[in-house]
Amino acid sequence: MHYLGQHCSRLTTLILRTCPNLSPFTLLPLARCPLQFLDLSGCRWLTTDDTAMDLVPFDHLTHLELMCCRNIPSTTAAHTIPLPNLTFFALTGNADMEDYAITAFIATHPRLQELHLLQCDMTDTSLAAIQTSLPHLHALDISYSEHISAIGVRRLIRYSPNLMMIGLHGCRLHVQSFPE
């Protein structure tokens, strides 16, 4: 990583998917790179608030994937310093990610166009925050969010004119709730 940070100063895309032997300090040498796309999915070393702080220099970041990073505490997401250009965010495998963390994250990232929050412990409160805070959202996947209601989903769809896709797999919602 030190080599990349020193010799690839124009690095814009970095995929470290399922790299289990990296340390929590992996991102530090890359702080000066104009990263736009970062995929840390499956990286079990994302366990501390330091990782959230390490993302701060990446103000060009538009795409961030943290799929299957089960050790990210909800406090980290809630207190992450905003990434002003973020348009794509994906997180899964974190059942303790509750409404307070989701609404705080959404409020600080109004440019999001695509949001994937799988297996999160969200309720209709998060759906309302998504509806009011993300006017450019066109794709939302909240699969395996078991505490949302059909009424909340219908309200979100009704008042989100740019929404083109919503993923609800495993949300325990009845098909009869959506007769359309």
C-alpha positions as semicolon CSV with decimal commas, in nm:
position;residue;x (nm);y (nm);z (nm)
1;M;0,000;0,000;0,000
2;H;0,286;0,236;0,071
3;Y;0,409;0,187;-0,284
4;L;0,066;0,266;-0,427
5;G;0,037;0,580;-0,218
6;Q;0,381;0,705;-0,320
7;H;0,390;0,608;-0,686
8;C;0,027;0,604;-0,801
9;S;-0,070;0,958;-0,712
10;R;-0,354;0,958;-0,969
11;L;-0,516;0,639;-0,840
12;T;-0,895;0,679;-0,868
13;T;-1,020;0,320;-0,828
14;L;-0,924;0,074;-0,557
15;I;-1,084;-0,264;-0,498
16;L;-0,962;-0,452;-0,191
17;R;-1,250;-0,698;-0,182
18;T;-1,195;-0,983;0,063
19;C;-0,838;-0,898;0,164
20;P;-0,829;-1,046;0,515
21;N;-0,461;-0,984;0,594
22;L;-0,460;-0,606;0,573
23;S;-0,436;-0,387;0,880
24;P;-0,667;-0,107;0,996
25;F;-0,395;0,133;0,875
26;T;-0,418;0,017;0,513
27;L;-0,580;0,335;0,383
28;L;-0,336;0,581;0,541
29;P;-0,070;0,574;0,264
30;L;-0,341;0,644;0,006
31;A;-0,464;0,967;0,165
32;R;-0,328;1,185;-0,117
33;C;-0,478;0,975;-0,396
34;P;-0,791;1,117;-0,563
35;L;-0,989;0,797;-0,504
36;Q;-1,338;0,800;-0,650
37;F;-1,424;0,429;-0,628
38;L;-1,341;0,226;-0,317
39;D;-1,458;-0,129;-0,252
40;L;-1,365;-0,275;0,086
41;S;-1,624;-0,552;0,080
42;G;-1,540;-0,856;0,288
43;C;-1,251;-0,684;0,466
44;R;-1,273;-0,800;0,825
45;W;-1,008;-0,551;0,940
46;L;-1,263;-0,266;0,924
47;T;-1,332;-0,277;1,295
48;T;-1,243;0,058;1,445
49;D;-1,346;0,420;1,434
50;D;-0,999;0,481;1,288
51;T;-1,120;0,335;0,958
52;A;-1,394;0,598;0,940
53;M;-1,139;0,869;1,005
54;D;-0,912;0,722;0,738
55;L;-1,189;0,785;0,482
56;V;-1,193;1,159;0,552
57;P;-0,917;1,255;0,301
58;F;-1,108;1,090;0,017
59;D;-1,331;1,387;-0,061
60;H;-1,343;1,284;-0,430
61;L;-1,502;0,952;-0,337
62;T;-1,829;0,887;-0,523
63;H;-1,858;0,510;-0,472
64;L;-1,804;0,324;-0,143
65;E;-1,881;-0,044;-0,086
66;L;-1,862;-0,205;0,258
67;M;-2,047;-0,528;0,186
68;C;-2,005;-0,810;0,439
69;C;-1,791;-0,606;0,678
70;R;-1,970;-0,729;0,989
71;N;-1,744;-0,557;1,236
72;I;-1,829;-0,198;1,152
73;P;-2,004;-0,058;1,458
74;S;-2,314;0,153;1,398
75;T;-2,147;0,441;1,583
76;T;-1,884;0,452;1,308
77;A;-2,143;0,504;1,034
78;A;-2,336;0,756;1,242
79;H;-2,031;0,969;1,313
80;T;-1,848;0,938;0,983
81;I;-1,735;1,274;0,856
82;P;-1,932;1,329;0,535
83;L;-1,793;1,235;0,200
84;P;-1,935;1,530;0,001
85;N;-1,942;1,366;-0,343
86;L;-2,070;1,022;-0,243
87;T;-2,340;0,902;-0,486
88;F;-2,320;0,524;-0,423
89;F;-2,304;0,353;-0,085
90;A;-2,343;-0,016;-0,001
91;L;-2,337;-0,181;0,341
92;T;-2,453;-0,525;0,446
93;G;-2,413;-0,779;0,719
94;N;-2,464;-0,534;1,001
95;A;-2,784;-0,604;1,192
96;D;-2,697;-0,351;1,464
97;M;-2,714;-0,065;1,213
98;E;-3,021;0,106;1,351
99;D;-3,231;0,409;1,257
100;Y;-3,020;0,667;1,441
101;A;-2,706;0,566;1,250
102;I;-2,884;0,537;0,916
103;T;-3,062;0,874;0,945
104;A;-2,740;1,048;1,054
105;F;-2,551;0,902;0,757
106;I;-2,827;0,990;0,511
107;A;-2,852;1,347;0,640
108;T;-2,483;1,406;0,571
109;H;-2,484;1,248;0,222
110;P;-2,765;1,417;0,025
111;R;-2,609;1,339;-0,313
112;L;-2,667;0,965;-0,283
113;Q;-2,829;0,821;-0,594
114;E;-2,789;0,454;-0,514
115;L;-2,811;0,312;-0,163
116;H;-2,781;-0,050;-0,050
117;L;-2,844;-0,118;0,320
118;L;-2,892;-0,492;0,352
119;Q;-2,957;-0,671;0,681
120;C;-2,983;-0,344;0,871
121;D;-3,216;-0,299;1,166
122;M;-3,410;-0,013;1,008
123;T;-3,772;0,086;1,052
124;D;-4,007;0,325;0,876
125;T;-3,813;0,607;1,045
126;S;-3,518;0,534;0,815
127;L;-3,750;0,510;0,515
128;A;-3,889;0,856;0,597
129;A;-3,536;0,997;0,623
130;I;-3,445;0,842;0,288
131;Q;-3,757;0,992;0,132
132;T;-3,695;1,345;0,262
133;S;-3,314;1,363;0,248
134;L;-3,225;1,190;-0,078
135;P;-3,404;1,367;-0,365
136;H;-3,177;1,216;-0,634
137;L;-3,211;0,854;-0,520
138;H;-3,294;0,621;-0,809
139;A;-3,198;0,280;-0,664
140;L;-3,253;0,149;-0,314
141;D;-3,196;-0,201;-0,182
142;I;-3,306;-0,262;0,177
143;S;-3,334;-0,639;0,154
144;Y;-3,353;-0,834;0,479
145;S;-3,471;-0,529;0,674
146;E;-3,736;-0,708;0,875
147;H;-3,878;-0,412;1,070
148;I;-4,014;-0,198;0,787
149;S;-4,382;-0,184;0,699
150;A;-4,568;-0,194;0,370
151;I;-4,714;0,148;0,453
152;G;-4,363;0,292;0,497
153;V;-4,247;0,139;0,169
154;R;-4,554;0,264;-0,018
155;R;-4,503;0,616;0,123
156;L;-4,136;0,610;0,019
157;I;-4,225;0,502;-0,335
158;R;-4,505;0,757;-0,365
159;Y;-4,290;1,053;-0,259
160;S;-3,964;0,958;-0,431
161;P;-4,021;1,052;-0,796
162;N;-3,671;0,951;-0,913
163;L;-3,681;0,605;-0,755
164;M;-3,666;0,341;-1,029
165;M;-3,565;0,030;-0,829
166;I;-3,630;-0,091;-0,477
167;G;-3,504;-0,423;-0,342
168;L;-3,719;-0,576;-0,068
169;H;-3,609;-0,940;-0,068
170;G;-3,648;-1,101;0,273
171;C;-3,825;-0,803;0,431
172;R;-4,124;-1,012;0,541
173;L;-4,368;-0,794;0,349
174;H;-4,677;-0,960;0,205
175;V;-4,731;-0,950;-0,169
176;Q;-5,094;-0,856;-0,102
177;S;-4,972;-0,522;0,037
178;F;-4,865;-0,426;-0,315
179;P;-5,158;-0,507;-0,546
180;E;-5,020;-0,301;-0,833
